Amino acid sequence: MELNQLTVLLVEDSPMFRVMLRDMLQQMGVKNVVEQPNGKAAMEYLKTGELKPDLVCLDLTLPDVSGYDVCEHIRRTPAIAHIPVLMVSARNLPEDKAYAEEAGANGYLGKPFTPEELEKRVRQVLKTAAPRGSA
């Protein structure tokens, strides 16, 4: 899937970092970026939102529900279980990455990162998460 056809759900509680991430995604060519400030809002959007995302960029540390819990919610919900999840976090310990994988994340990107690293990871997650035959 081309980046300019993507809808990305961006879940990040820091307004400054959310703007920075949105700008990076748009500079990569992503047309639709839907922003949510916390886990509950993200889960509500996934249930009722008009645009179903092709990718979820999910902060690990959120004020209400952890990124792990949001990811597990996505994986438990049949209608959205196929959506790839990229965890984005300042927590870079090996166990953080392991827990993210256990929760069902398709990729992990540690903060800080460059726009090039974000694009590389997004493409990697989309490629590895693509259903067989559609790559």
Short mmCIF file of C-alpha atoms in Angstrom, two decimals:
data_model
loop_
_atom_site.label_atom_id
_atom_site.label_comp_id
_atom_site.label_asym_id
_atom_site.label_seq_id
_atom_site.Cartn_x
_atom_site.Cartn_y
_atom_site.Cartn_z
CA MET A 1 0.00 0.00 0.00
CA GLU A 2 1.31 3.43 -0.90
CA LEU A 3 1.85 5.86 1.95
CA ASN A 4 -0.38 8.50 0.34
CA GLN A 5 -3.32 6.09 0.59
CA LEU A 6 -2.85 5.38 4.29
CA THR A 7 -4.98 6.41 7.20
CA VAL A 8 -2.88 6.41 10.36
CA LEU A 9 -4.33 6.55 13.86
CA LEU A 10 -1.81 8.43 15.98
CA VAL A 11 -2.24 7.88 19.73
CA GLU A 12 0.05 10.17 21.71
CA ASP A 13 -0.68 12.10 24.91
CA SER A 14 2.01 14.76 24.44
CA PRO A 15 0.59 17.53 22.21
CA MET A 16 4.07 18.59 21.14
CA PHE A 17 5.13 15.07 20.20
CA ARG A 18 1.76 14.39 18.53
CA VAL A 19 2.24 17.42 16.26
CA MET A 20 5.81 16.39 15.48
CA LEU A 21 4.79 12.83 14.63
CA ARG A 22 1.84 14.01 12.52
CA ASP A 23 4.12 16.35 10.60
CA MET A 24 6.65 13.57 10.01
CA LEU A 25 3.92 11.23 8.76
CA GLN A 26 2.53 13.92 6.44
CA GLN A 27 6.02 14.68 5.11
CA MET A 28 6.31 10.96 4.29
CA GLY A 29 3.18 11.39 2.19
CA VAL A 30 0.52 10.03 4.56
CA LYS A 31 -2.70 11.77 3.64
CA ASN A 32 -4.94 11.00 6.61
CA VAL A 33 -3.63 11.23 10.17
CA VAL A 34 -6.26 10.86 12.89
CA GLU A 35 -5.01 12.01 16.28
CA GLN A 36 -6.16 10.78 19.66
CA PRO A 37 -4.71 12.00 22.98
CA ASN A 38 -5.18 8.83 25.05
CA GLY A 39 -6.00 5.15 25.02
CA LYS A 40 -9.72 5.43 25.80
CA ALA A 41 -10.24 7.96 23.00
CA ALA A 42 -8.33 5.69 20.62
CA MET A 43 -10.43 2.64 21.51
CA GLU A 44 -13.62 4.68 21.11
CA TYR A 45 -12.44 5.93 17.72
CA LEU A 46 -11.64 2.39 16.60
CA LYS A 47 -15.17 1.38 17.56
CA THR A 48 -17.06 4.30 16.03
CA GLY A 49 -14.70 6.26 13.74
CA GLU A 50 -15.55 6.69 10.07
CA LEU A 51 -12.04 6.08 8.77
CA LYS A 52 -10.64 2.73 9.82
CA PRO A 53 -6.88 3.11 10.09
CA ASP A 54 -4.40 1.15 7.99
CA LEU A 55 -1.85 1.60 10.76
CA VAL A 56 -1.90 2.57 14.44
CA CYS A 57 1.09 4.52 15.81
CA LEU A 58 0.71 3.98 19.52
CA ASP A 59 2.56 5.57 22.41
CA LEU A 60 3.34 3.08 25.13
CA THR A 61 2.91 5.43 28.09
CA LEU A 62 -0.55 6.99 28.05
CA PRO A 63 -2.33 8.71 30.96
CA ASP A 64 -5.33 6.38 31.15
CA VAL A 65 -4.87 3.03 29.42
CA SER A 66 -1.40 1.77 28.53
CA GLY A 67 -0.33 1.27 24.95
CA TYR A 68 -0.02 -2.43 25.76
CA ASP A 69 -3.71 -2.54 26.75
CA VAL A 70 -4.79 -0.64 23.62
CA CYS A 71 -2.78 -3.03 21.47
CA GLU A 72 -4.29 -6.06 23.21
CA HIS A 73 -7.76 -4.53 22.70
CA ILE A 74 -7.06 -4.22 18.97
CA ARG A 75 -5.88 -7.84 18.75
CA ARG A 76 -8.96 -9.10 20.67
CA THR A 77 -11.44 -7.24 18.44
CA PRO A 78 -12.08 -9.24 15.26
CA ALA A 79 -13.10 -6.25 13.10
CA ILE A 80 -9.78 -4.46 13.73
CA ALA A 81 -7.42 -7.28 14.76
CA HIS A 82 -5.67 -7.16 11.36
CA ILE A 83 -4.57 -3.50 11.72
CA PRO A 84 -0.80 -3.24 12.17
CA VAL A 85 0.42 -1.50 15.32
CA LEU A 86 3.69 0.40 15.64
CA MET A 87 4.58 1.12 19.26
CA VAL A 88 6.43 4.40 19.72
CA SER A 89 8.04 4.95 23.10
CA ALA A 90 10.83 6.61 25.04
CA ARG A 91 11.06 3.35 26.97
CA ASN A 92 13.80 1.37 25.27
CA LEU A 93 14.48 -1.51 27.62
CA PRO A 94 14.46 -4.99 26.07
CA GLU A 95 11.51 -5.98 28.28
CA ASP A 96 9.45 -3.02 26.97
CA LYS A 97 9.95 -4.31 23.43
CA ALA A 98 9.19 -7.86 24.51
CA TYR A 99 5.95 -6.80 26.24
CA ALA A 100 4.94 -4.83 23.13
CA GLU A 101 5.49 -7.91 20.98
CA GLU A 102 3.55 -10.02 23.48
CA ALA A 103 0.67 -7.52 23.32
CA GLY A 104 0.59 -7.96 19.54
CA ALA A 105 2.58 -4.98 18.24
CA ASN A 106 4.03 -5.39 14.77
CA GLY A 107 6.95 -3.06 15.42
CA TYR A 108 8.64 -0.86 18.01
CA LEU A 109 10.32 2.50 17.56
CA GLY A 110 12.25 4.10 20.39
CA LYS A 111 12.21 7.86 20.94
CA PRO A 112 14.03 9.93 19.87
CA PHE A 113 14.14 9.01 16.19
CA THR A 114 14.63 10.68 12.84
CA PRO A 115 11.97 11.06 10.13
CA GLU A 116 13.95 8.51 8.10
CA GLU A 117 13.81 5.98 10.94
CA LEU A 118 10.06 6.51 11.29
CA GLU A 119 9.48 6.00 7.57
CA LYS A 120 11.67 2.89 7.50
CA ARG A 121 9.81 1.38 10.47
CA VAL A 122 6.36 2.28 9.07
CA ARG A 123 7.20 0.65 5.73
CA GLN A 124 8.62 -2.40 7.52
CA VAL A 125 5.52 -2.82 9.69
CA LEU A 126 3.16 -2.44 6.73
CA LYS A 127 5.17 -4.92 4.68
CA THR A 128 5.41 -7.57 7.40
CA ALA A 129 1.78 -7.11 8.47
CA ALA A 130 0.39 -7.27 4.92
CA PRO A 131 -1.84 -10.26 4.28
CA ARG A 132 -0.15 -12.85 2.10
CA GLY A 133 -0.51 -12.13 -1.59
CA SER A 134 -1.15 -8.40 -1.20
CA ALA A 135 2.43 -7.20 -0.81
#
